[in-house]
PDB file of C-alpha atoms in Angstrom:
ATOM      1  CA  MET P   1      33.929  -8.779 -20.411  1.00  0.00           C
ATOM      2  CA  LEU P   2      32.584  -5.334 -21.315  1.00  0.00           C
ATOM      3  CA  SER P   3      33.815  -2.939 -18.671  1.00  0.00           C
ATOM      4  CA  SER P   4      33.396   0.499 -20.181  1.00  0.00           C
ATOM      5  CA  SER P   5      31.343   2.401 -22.715  1.00  0.00           C
ATOM      6  CA  GLY P   6      34.298   2.289 -25.080  1.00  0.00           C
ATOM      7  CA  SER P   7      33.980  -1.507 -25.245  1.00  0.00           C
ATOM      8  CA  ILE P   8      30.734  -1.194 -27.193  1.00  0.00           C
ATOM      9  CA  SER P   9      30.939   0.153 -30.715  1.00  0.00           C
ATOM     10  CA  PRO P  10      28.320   2.681 -31.873  1.00  0.00           C
ATOM     11  CA  GLN P  11      27.074   0.124 -34.422  1.00  0.00           C
ATOM     12  CA  GLY P  12      26.839  -2.609 -31.810  1.00  0.00           C
ATOM     13  CA  TYR P  13      25.024  -0.344 -29.365  1.00  0.00           C
ATOM     14  CA  ASP P  14      22.538   0.748 -32.032  1.00  0.00           C
ATOM     15  CA  ARG P  15      21.829  -2.871 -32.955  1.00  0.00           C
ATOM     16  CA  PHE P  16      21.300  -3.850 -29.317  1.00  0.00           C
ATOM     17  CA  ARG P  17      18.981  -0.990 -28.465  1.00  0.00           C
ATOM     18  CA  LYS P  18      16.836  -1.679 -31.552  1.00  0.00           C
ATOM     19  CA  TYR P  19      16.547  -5.299 -30.423  1.00  0.00           C
ATOM     20  CA  LEU P  20      15.679  -4.274 -26.856  1.00  0.00           C
ATOM     21  CA  GLU P  21      12.975  -1.851 -27.980  1.00  0.00           C
ATOM     22  CA  LYS P  22      11.439  -4.387 -30.359  1.00  0.00           C
ATOM     23  CA  GLU P  23      11.295  -7.099 -27.695  1.00  0.00           C
ATOM     24  CA  SER P  24      10.444  -5.097 -24.561  1.00  0.00           C
ATOM     25  CA  GLY P  25       9.433  -1.581 -25.562  1.00  0.00           C
ATOM     26  CA  ILE P  26      12.332  -0.158 -23.523  1.00  0.00           C
ATOM     27  CA  SER P  27      13.901   2.728 -25.455  1.00  0.00           C
ATOM     28  CA  LEU P  28      17.521   3.542 -24.642  1.00  0.00           C
ATOM     29  CA  SER P  29      18.700   7.066 -25.429  1.00  0.00           C
ATOM     30  CA  ASP P  30      21.995   7.901 -27.127  1.00  0.00           C
ATOM     31  CA  ASN P  31      25.257   7.261 -25.299  1.00  0.00           C
ATOM     32  CA  LYS P  32      23.989   4.732 -22.758  1.00  0.00           C
ATOM     33  CA  GLN P  33      26.728   2.246 -23.600  1.00  0.00           C
ATOM     34  CA  TYR P  34      27.969   2.399 -20.016  1.00  0.00           C
ATOM     35  CA  LEU P  35      24.554   1.210 -18.760  1.00  0.00           C
ATOM     36  CA  VAL P  36      24.496  -1.753 -21.128  1.00  0.00           C
ATOM     37  CA  ALA P  37      28.081  -2.640 -20.228  1.00  0.00           C
ATOM     38  CA  SER P  38      27.436  -2.508 -16.491  1.00  0.00           C
ATOM     39  CA  ARG P  39      24.215  -4.534 -16.614  1.00  0.00           C
ATOM     40  CA  LEU P  40      25.263  -7.157 -19.151  1.00  0.00           C
ATOM     41  CA  GLY P  41      28.974  -7.453 -18.439  1.00  0.00           C
ATOM     42  CA  LYS P  42      28.797 -10.613 -16.338  1.00  0.00           C
ATOM     43  CA  LEU P  43      26.370 -12.286 -18.744  1.00  0.00           C
ATOM     44  CA  LEU P  44      28.621 -11.540 -21.728  1.00  0.00           C
ATOM     45  CA  GLU P  45      31.640 -12.899 -19.876  1.00  0.00           C
ATOM     46  CA  ARG P  46      29.771 -16.064 -18.904  1.00  0.00           C
ATOM     47  CA  GLU P  47      28.608 -16.647 -22.481  1.00  0.00           C
ATOM     48  CA  LYS P  48      32.102 -15.808 -23.802  1.00  0.00           C
ATOM     49  CA  PHE P  49      30.847 -12.994 -26.045  1.00  0.00           C
ATOM     50  CA  THR P  50      33.499 -10.382 -26.755  1.00  0.00           C
ATOM     51  CA  LYS P  51      31.183  -7.982 -28.588  1.00  0.00           C
ATOM     52  CA  ILE P  52      27.587  -6.912 -28.064  1.00  0.00           C
ATOM     53  CA  GLU P  53      26.878  -7.872 -31.677  1.00  0.00           C
ATOM     54  CA  GLU P  54      27.543 -11.503 -30.794  1.00  0.00           C
ATOM     55  CA  LEU P  55      24.923 -11.331 -28.049  1.00  0.00           C
ATOM     56  CA  VAL P  56      22.324  -9.807 -30.373  1.00  0.00           C
ATOM     57  CA  ALA P  57      23.001 -12.477 -32.993  1.00  0.00           C
ATOM     58  CA  ALA P  58      22.488 -15.201 -30.378  1.00  0.00           C
ATOM     59  CA  LEU P  59      19.280 -13.529 -29.182  1.00  0.00           C
ATOM     60  CA  GLU P  60      17.899 -13.318 -32.704  1.00  0.00           C
ATOM     61  CA  ARG P  61      18.663 -17.001 -33.282  1.00  0.00           C
ATOM     62  CA  SER P  62      17.032 -18.088 -30.023  1.00  0.00           C
ATOM     63  CA  GLY P  63      13.655 -16.442 -30.672  1.00  0.00           C
ATOM     64  CA  ARG P  64      11.200 -15.001 -28.173  1.00  0.00           C
ATOM     65  CA  VAL P  65      11.154 -17.991 -25.830  1.00  0.00           C
ATOM     66  CA  SER P  66      14.642 -18.464 -24.476  1.00  0.00           C
ATOM     67  CA  LYS P  67      16.501 -18.224 -21.196  1.00  0.00           C
ATOM     68  CA  LEU P  68      19.041 -15.833 -22.713  1.00  0.00           C
ATOM     69  CA  ARG P  69      16.354 -13.382 -23.844  1.00  0.00           C
ATOM     70  CA  GLU P  70      14.728 -13.542 -20.423  1.00  0.00           C
ATOM     71  CA  GLU P  71      18.046 -12.831 -18.697  1.00  0.00           C
ATOM     72  CA  VAL P  72      18.818  -9.858 -20.932  1.00  0.00           C
ATOM     73  CA  ILE P  73      15.406  -8.242 -20.411  1.00  0.00           C
ATOM     74  CA  ASN P  74      15.598  -8.878 -16.665  1.00  0.00           C
ATOM     75  CA  ALA P  75      19.016  -7.221 -16.542  1.00  0.00           C
ATOM     76  CA  MET P  76      17.929  -4.172 -18.541  1.00  0.00           C
ATOM     77  CA  THR P  77      14.747  -3.566 -16.516  1.00  0.00           C
ATOM     78  CA  THR P  78      14.792  -0.877 -13.829  1.00  0.00           C
ATOM     79  CA  ASN P  79      13.060  -1.992 -10.618  1.00  0.00           C
ATOM     80  CA  GLU P  80      12.870   1.001  -8.303  1.00  0.00           C
ATOM     81  CA  THR P  81       9.917   0.936  -5.918  1.00  0.00           C
ATOM     82  CA  LEU P  82       8.783   1.469  -2.351  1.00  0.00           C
ATOM     83  CA  TRP P  83       5.660   1.209  -0.206  1.00  0.00           C
ATOM     84  CA  PHE P  84       2.922   3.794  -0.863  1.00  0.00           C
ATOM     85  CA  ARG P  85       5.154   5.572  -3.371  1.00  0.00           C
ATOM     86  CA  ASP P  86       4.208   9.283  -3.661  1.00  0.00           C
ATOM     87  CA  SER P  87       1.363   8.656  -1.159  1.00  0.00           C
ATOM     88  CA  HIS P  88      -1.328  10.750  -2.913  1.00  0.00           C
ATOM     89  CA  PRO P  89      -2.452   8.053  -5.433  1.00  0.00           C
ATOM     90  CA  PHE P  90      -3.324   5.795  -2.501  1.00  0.00           C
ATOM     91  CA  LYS P  91      -5.152   8.620  -0.727  1.00  0.00           C
ATOM     92  CA  ILE P  92      -7.123   9.316  -3.941  1.00  0.00           C
ATOM     93  CA  LEU P  93      -7.947   5.613  -4.254  1.00  0.00           C
ATOM     94  CA  LYS P  94      -9.253   5.443  -0.699  1.00  0.00           C
ATOM     95  CA  GLU P  95     -11.106   8.756  -0.513  1.00  0.00           C
ATOM     96  CA  LEU P  96     -12.348   9.363  -4.069  1.00  0.00           C
ATOM     97  CA  ILE P  97     -12.458   6.130  -6.036  1.00  0.00           C
ATOM     98  CA  LEU P  98     -13.399   3.320  -3.650  1.00  0.00           C
ATOM     99  CA  PRO P  99     -16.583   5.089  -2.461  1.00  0.00           C
ATOM    100  CA  GLN P 100     -17.792   4.824  -6.085  1.00  0.00           C
ATOM    101  CA  MET P 101     -17.077   1.090  -6.354  1.00  0.00           C
ATOM    102  CA  ASP P 102     -20.281  -0.440  -4.995  1.00  0.00           C
ATOM    103  CA  LYS P 103     -21.770  -2.086  -8.105  1.00  0.00           C
ATOM    104  CA  ARG P 104     -19.394  -5.044  -8.523  1.00  0.00           C
ATOM    105  CA  PRO P 105     -16.207  -6.478  -6.951  1.00  0.00           C
ATOM    106  CA  VAL P 106     -13.481  -3.912  -7.633  1.00  0.00           C
ATOM    107  CA  ARG P 107     -10.681  -5.009 -10.008  1.00  0.00           C
ATOM    108  CA  ILE P 108      -7.377  -3.141  -9.977  1.00  0.00           C
ATOM    109  CA  TRP P 109      -4.360  -3.618 -12.239  1.00  0.00           C
ATOM    110  CA  SER P 110      -0.871  -2.763 -11.034  1.00  0.00           C
ATOM    111  CA  ALA P 111       1.178  -2.646 -14.246  1.00  0.00           C
ATOM    112  CA  ALA P 112       4.967  -2.840 -13.864  1.00  0.00           C
ATOM    113  CA  SER P 113       4.509  -4.048 -10.293  1.00  0.00           C
ATOM    114  CA  SER P 114       8.223  -4.760  -9.699  1.00  0.00           C
ATOM    115  CA  THR P 115       8.907  -6.510  -6.362  1.00  0.00           C
ATOM    116  CA  GLY P 116       5.300  -6.140  -5.221  1.00  0.00           C
ATOM    117  CA  GLN P 117       5.277  -3.054  -3.017  1.00  0.00           C
ATOM    118  CA  GLU P 118       2.649  -1.266  -5.126  1.00  0.00           C
ATOM    119  CA  PRO P 119       0.026  -4.053  -5.353  1.00  0.00           C
ATOM    120  CA  TYR P 120       0.458  -4.972  -1.695  1.00  0.00           C
ATOM    121  CA  SER P 121       0.107  -1.278  -0.755  1.00  0.00           C
ATOM    122  CA  ILE P 122      -3.130  -1.191  -2.775  1.00  0.00           C
ATOM    123  CA  SER P 123      -4.355  -4.268  -0.915  1.00  0.00           C
ATOM    124  CA  MET P 124      -3.632  -2.559   2.409  1.00  0.00           C
ATOM    125  CA  ILE P 125      -5.708   0.431   1.288  1.00  0.00           C
ATOM    126  CA  LEU P 126      -8.592  -1.913   0.396  1.00  0.00           C
ATOM    127  CA  GLU P 127      -8.323  -3.481   3.839  1.00  0.00           C
ATOM    128  CA  GLU P 128      -8.364  -0.074   5.546  1.00  0.00           C
ATOM    129  CA  TYR P 129     -11.399   1.001   3.541  1.00  0.00           C
ATOM    130  CA  LYS P 130     -13.297  -2.211   4.295  1.00  0.00           C
ATOM    131  CA  GLN P 131     -12.616  -1.785   8.001  1.00  0.00           C
ATOM    132  CA  LEU P 132     -13.670   1.865   7.841  1.00  0.00           C
ATOM    133  CA  LYS P 133     -16.872   1.115   5.901  1.00  0.00           C
ATOM    134  CA  PRO P 134     -17.926  -2.513   6.422  1.00  0.00           C
ATOM    135  CA  GLY P 135     -20.012  -3.858   3.551  1.00  0.00           C
ATOM    136  CA  ALA P 136     -19.286  -0.875   1.278  1.00  0.00           C
ATOM    137  CA  LEU P 137     -17.354  -2.995  -1.228  1.00  0.00           C
ATOM    138  CA  LYS P 138     -18.719  -6.049  -2.977  1.00  0.00           C
ATOM    139  CA  PRO P 139     -16.870  -9.211  -1.888  1.00  0.00           C
ATOM    140  CA  GLY P 140     -14.279 -10.639  -4.290  1.00  0.00           C
ATOM    141  CA  GLU P 141     -12.032  -7.665  -4.943  1.00  0.00           C
ATOM    142  CA  LYS P 142      -8.936  -8.518  -7.005  1.00  0.00           C
ATOM    143  CA  ILE P 143      -5.576  -6.940  -7.776  1.00  0.00           C
ATOM    144  CA  ILE P 144      -3.738  -8.176 -10.871  1.00  0.00           C
ATOM    145  CA  ALA P 145      -0.023  -7.331 -10.727  1.00  0.00           C
ATOM    146  CA  THR P 146       2.118  -7.671 -13.846  1.00  0.00           C
ATOM    147  CA  ASP P 147       5.742  -7.155 -14.767  1.00  0.00           C
ATOM    148  CA  ILE P 148       8.061  -8.029 -17.639  1.00  0.00           C
ATOM    149  CA  CYS P 149      10.854  -9.141 -15.309  1.00  0.00           C
ATOM    150  CA  THR P 150      10.484 -12.824 -14.388  1.00  0.00           C
ATOM    151  CA  ASN P 151      12.944 -12.959 -11.484  1.00  0.00           C
ATOM    152  CA  ILE P 152      11.366  -9.886  -9.897  1.00  0.00           C
ATOM    153  CA  LEU P 153       7.930 -11.531 -10.129  1.00  0.00           C
ATOM    154  CA  GLN P 154       9.195 -14.576  -8.261  1.00  0.00           C
ATOM    155  CA  HIS P 155      10.400 -12.312  -5.469  1.00  0.00           C
ATOM    156  CA  ALA P 156       7.060 -10.483  -5.383  1.00  0.00           C
ATOM    157  CA  LYS P 157       5.062 -13.720  -5.168  1.00  0.00           C
ATOM    158  CA  GLN P 158       7.016 -14.776  -2.070  1.00  0.00           C
ATOM    159  CA  ALA P 159       5.816 -11.584  -0.330  1.00  0.00           C
ATOM    160  CA  GLU P 160       8.940 -11.560   1.845  1.00  0.00           C
ATOM    161  CA  TYR P 161      11.050  -8.437   2.429  1.00  0.00           C
ATOM    162  CA  ASP P 162      14.175  -7.638   4.376  1.00  0.00           C
ATOM    163  CA  SER P 163      14.352  -4.861   6.940  1.00  0.00           C
ATOM    164  CA  LEU P 164      15.837  -2.370   4.460  1.00  0.00           C
ATOM    165  CA  ALA P 165      12.999  -2.867   1.956  1.00  0.00           C
ATOM    166  CA  ILE P 166      10.384  -2.760   4.727  1.00  0.00           C
ATOM    167  CA  ALA P 167      11.676   0.612   5.934  1.00  0.00           C
ATOM    168  CA  ARG P 168      11.176   2.301   2.550  1.00  0.00           C
ATOM    169  CA  GLY P 169       7.823   4.026   2.842  1.00  0.00           C
ATOM    170  CA  LEU P 170       6.124   1.703   5.335  1.00  0.00           C
ATOM    171  CA  SER P 171       4.979   3.051   8.697  1.00  0.00           C
ATOM    172  CA  PRO P 172       5.685   0.986  11.838  1.00  0.00           C
ATOM    173  CA  ASP P 173       1.901   0.723  12.337  1.00  0.00           C
ATOM    174  CA  ASN P 174       1.330  -0.837   8.908  1.00  0.00           C
ATOM    175  CA  GLN P 175       4.376  -3.055   9.348  1.00  0.00           C
ATOM    176  CA  ASN P 176       2.972  -4.527  12.546  1.00  0.00           C
ATOM    177  CA  ARG P 177      -0.599  -4.696  11.212  1.00  0.00           C
ATOM    178  CA  TYR P 178       0.006  -6.285   7.818  1.00  0.00           C
ATOM    179  CA  PHE P 179       3.255  -8.270   8.180  1.00  0.00           C
ATOM    180  CA  GLU P 180       4.461 -11.208  10.201  1.00  0.00           C
ATOM    181  CA  LYS P 181       8.060 -11.381  11.346  1.00  0.00           C
ATOM    182  CA  LEU P 182       9.849 -14.480  10.068  1.00  0.00           C
ATOM    183  CA  SER P 183      13.257 -13.600  11.531  1.00  0.00           C
ATOM    184  CA  ASP P 184      15.221 -10.620  12.805  1.00  0.00           C
ATOM    185  CA  SER P 185      15.588  -9.335   9.245  1.00  0.00           C
ATOM    186  CA  VAL P 186      12.732 -10.840   7.193  1.00  0.00           C
ATOM    187  CA  TRP P 187       9.049  -9.872   7.140  1.00  0.00           C
ATOM    188  CA  LYS P 188       6.198 -11.516   5.210  1.00  0.00           C
ATOM    189  CA  VAL P 189       2.927  -9.960   4.023  1.00  0.00           C
ATOM    190  CA  LYS P 190       0.006 -11.505   5.914  1.00  0.00           C
ATOM    191  CA  PRO P 191      -2.254 -13.835   3.885  1.00  0.00           C
ATOM    192  CA  HIS P 192      -5.377 -11.653   4.061  1.00  0.00           C
ATOM    193  CA  ILE P 193      -3.398  -8.930   2.226  1.00  0.00           C
ATOM    194  CA  SER P 194      -1.398 -11.087  -0.199  1.00  0.00           C
ATOM    195  CA  SER P 195      -4.343 -13.307  -1.184  1.00  0.00           C
ATOM    196  CA  ARG P 196      -5.987 -10.430  -3.080  1.00  0.00           C
ATOM    197  CA  VAL P 197      -2.975 -10.092  -5.370  1.00  0.00           C
ATOM    198  CA  GLU P 198      -2.354 -12.290  -8.399  1.00  0.00           C
ATOM    199  CA  PHE P 199       0.975 -11.900 -10.213  1.00  0.00           C
ATOM    200  CA  LYS P 200       1.330 -12.461 -13.950  1.00  0.00           C
ATOM    201  CA  HIS P 201       4.189 -12.122 -16.406  1.00  0.00           C
ATOM    202  CA  LEU P 202       3.367  -9.476 -19.004  1.00  0.00           C
ATOM    203  CA  ASN P 203       5.161  -7.350 -21.571  1.00  0.00           C
ATOM    204  CA  LEU P 204       3.154  -4.131 -21.999  1.00  0.00           C
ATOM    205  CA  ILE P 205       3.875  -4.006 -25.720  1.00  0.00           C
ATOM    206  CA  ASP P 206       2.016  -7.316 -26.080  1.00  0.00           C
ATOM    207  CA  SER P 207      -1.761  -7.768 -25.880  1.00  0.00           C
ATOM    208  CA  PHE P 208      -3.266  -7.647 -22.396  1.00  0.00           C
ATOM    209  CA  THR P 209      -6.894  -8.268 -23.348  1.00  0.00           C
ATOM    210  CA  THR P 210      -6.843 -11.630 -21.537  1.00  0.00           C
ATOM    211  CA  LEU P 211      -6.463  -9.777 -18.219  1.00  0.00           C
ATOM    212  CA  GLY P 212     -10.062  -8.615 -18.492  1.00  0.00           C
ATOM    213  CA  LYS P 213     -11.597  -5.278 -17.512  1.00  0.00           C
ATOM    214  CA  PHE P 214     -10.559  -3.070 -14.619  1.00  0.00           C
ATOM    215  CA  ASP P 215     -11.986  -0.291 -12.490  1.00  0.00           C
ATOM    216  CA  VAL P 216      -8.549   1.166 -11.739  1.00  0.00           C
ATOM    217  CA  ILE P 217      -5.151   0.885 -13.432  1.00  0.00           C
ATOM    218  CA  PHE P 218      -1.883   1.917 -11.807  1.00  0.00           C
ATOM    219  CA  CYS P 219       0.729   2.390 -14.557  1.00  0.00           C
ATOM    220  CA  ARG P 220       3.283   4.523 -12.788  1.00  0.00           C
ATOM    221  CA  ASN P 221       6.895   5.335 -13.641  1.00  0.00           C
ATOM    222  CA  VAL P 222       7.170   2.856 -16.511  1.00  0.00           C
ATOM    223  CA  LEU P 223       5.996   4.739 -19.629  1.00  0.00           C
ATOM    224  CA  ILE P 224       9.039   7.007 -19.348  1.00  0.00           C
ATOM    225  CA  TYR P 225      11.112   4.123 -20.725  1.00  0.00           C
ATOM    226  CA  PHE P 226       9.082   3.891 -23.961  1.00  0.00           C
ATOM    227  CA  THR P 227       8.990   5.943 -27.130  1.00  0.00           C
ATOM    228  CA  ALA P 228       6.110   8.385 -27.571  1.00  0.00           C
ATOM    229  CA  GLU P 229       4.537   6.091 -30.166  1.00  0.00           C
ATOM    230  CA  THR P 230       4.700   3.011 -27.925  1.00  0.00           C
ATOM    231  CA  LYS P 231       3.427   4.992 -24.939  1.00  0.00           C
ATOM    232  CA  LEU P 232       0.417   6.211 -26.918  1.00  0.00           C
ATOM    233  CA  ASP P 233      -0.385   2.679 -28.083  1.00  0.00           C
ATOM    234  CA  ILE P 234      -0.238   1.311 -24.520  1.00  0.00           C
ATOM    235  CA  LEU P 235      -2.445   4.099 -23.168  1.00  0.00           C
ATOM    236  CA  LYS P 236      -5.080   3.553 -25.856  1.00  0.00           C
ATOM    237  CA  ARG P 237      -5.193  -0.149 -25.036  1.00  0.00           C
ATOM    238  CA  MET P 238      -5.368   0.593 -21.306  1.00  0.00           C
ATOM    239  CA  HIS P 239      -8.362   2.813 -21.975  1.00  0.00           C
ATOM    240  CA  ALA P 240     -10.018  -0.148 -23.694  1.00  0.00           C
ATOM    241  CA  SER P 241      -9.234  -2.255 -20.585  1.00  0.00           C
ATOM    242  CA  LEU P 242     -11.010   0.133 -18.224  1.00  0.00           C
ATOM    243  CA  ASN P 243     -14.663  -0.148 -17.345  1.00  0.00           C
ATOM    244  CA  PRO P 244     -16.658   3.000 -18.238  1.00  0.00           C
ATOM    245  CA  GLY P 245     -15.682   5.701 -15.764  1.00  0.00           C
ATOM    246  CA  GLY P 246     -12.593   3.748 -14.669  1.00  0.00           C
ATOM    247  CA  TYR P 247      -9.479   5.487 -13.402  1.00  0.00           C
ATOM    248  CA  LEU P 248      -5.851   5.525 -14.571  1.00  0.00           C
ATOM    249  CA  PHE P 249      -2.880   6.576 -12.414  1.00  0.00           C
ATOM    250  CA  LEU P 250       0.399   7.603 -14.056  1.00  0.00           C
ATOM    251  CA  GLY P 251       3.734   8.559 -12.508  1.00  0.00           C
ATOM    252  CA  GLY P 252       4.500  12.082 -11.366  1.00  0.00           C
ATOM    253  CA  SER P 253       6.689  12.799 -14.398  1.00  0.00           C
ATOM    254  CA  GLU P 254       4.264  11.210 -16.869  1.00  0.00           C
ATOM    255  CA  ALA P 255       1.236  12.790 -18.519  1.00  0.00           C
ATOM    256  CA  LEU P 256      -1.399  12.019 -21.114  1.00  0.00           C
ATOM    257  CA  SER P 257      -1.055  13.825 -24.393  1.00  0.00           C
ATOM    258  CA  GLY P 258      -3.342  13.590 -27.384  1.00  0.00           C
ATOM    259  CA  LEU P 259      -5.909  11.481 -25.524  1.00  0.00           C
ATOM    260  CA  SER P 260      -8.347  14.144 -24.295  1.00  0.00           C
ATOM    261  CA  SER P 261     -11.131  12.354 -26.189  1.00  0.00           C
ATOM    262  CA  MET P 262     -10.597   9.260 -24.027  1.00  0.00           C
ATOM    263  CA  PHE P 263      -9.814  10.650 -20.561  1.00  0.00           C
ATOM    264  CA  ASP P 264     -10.834  13.517 -18.300  1.00  0.00           C
ATOM    265  CA  ILE P 265      -8.267  14.951 -15.889  1.00  0.00           C
ATOM    266  CA  VAL P 266      -9.429  14.885 -12.265  1.00  0.00           C
ATOM    267  CA  GLN P 267      -7.512  17.376 -10.101  1.00  0.00           C
ATOM    268  CA  CYS P 268      -7.238  16.072  -6.547  1.00  0.00           C
ATOM    269  CA  HIS P 269      -4.923  18.547  -4.733  1.00  0.00           C
ATOM    270  CA  PRO P 270      -2.433  17.024  -4.460  1.00  0.00           C
ATOM    271  CA  GLY P 271      -2.113  14.774  -7.456  1.00  0.00           C
ATOM    272  CA  ILE P 272      -4.226  13.994 -10.479  1.00  0.00           C
ATOM    273  CA  VAL P 273      -5.944  10.911 -11.851  1.00  0.00           C
ATOM    274  CA  TYR P 274      -7.365  10.257 -15.310  1.00  0.00           C
ATOM    275  CA  LYS P 275     -10.983   9.150 -15.691  1.00  0.00           C
ATOM    276  CA  ALA P 276     -12.009   7.150 -18.749  1.00  0.00           C
ATOM    277  CA  LYS P 277     -14.781   8.720 -20.828  1.00  0.00           C
TER     278      LYS P 277
END
């Protein structure tokens, strides 16, 4: 079992991170051997690999469709999320964007949706807006939620959360309004909120044209894990996936660069959103 950064040779680490970037887009910086060792240690022990090079060789033999590849990508994916994360994107959605969405059923994409808190939060905002302004939105609104991590998607589809997860960013009012209590420690999103959300497995470095066109894309706190070149490619393709005048949300530490011909910056005080030209 790999138990320390010293257990992974520089050559082995370089080979693994090249494989990971090619298959998932995730770019590991120098000297992250400890992260690989901690996340893959049990898997390596189970498979009886003594060196990371042996794992990479097995991955390359197995191809893109294999349980081993899926497990490795799942293990190396960061899934940090909470309800209404950063708050202002949801306020902007409700107060600025939704009032403009009266021509067709609104379609929203939550990219890198993790365990589901973001898409379900978006659905709650849609519900609040519909109650505030009955008939303002065309019926049939849809939220597509995607993630590369298969086991996380299964969790998200269940729409069930323990008390610790519920407490992260969710007000008691929203908890009582949009969740049903299954037990002392488990809460489930109510059907009228969860039914708007459709989860799909997707690697952002692959084509996402089959998802269709969107009015709003949330792609927050995921592009930081990609190289500048991969990030630029994803953003260009997301622009092509937006309807004219559609909106793109990025994470607080992320920004568009070199794409001023495709997007306008909309200052919202607080927060910003990018509008497709």
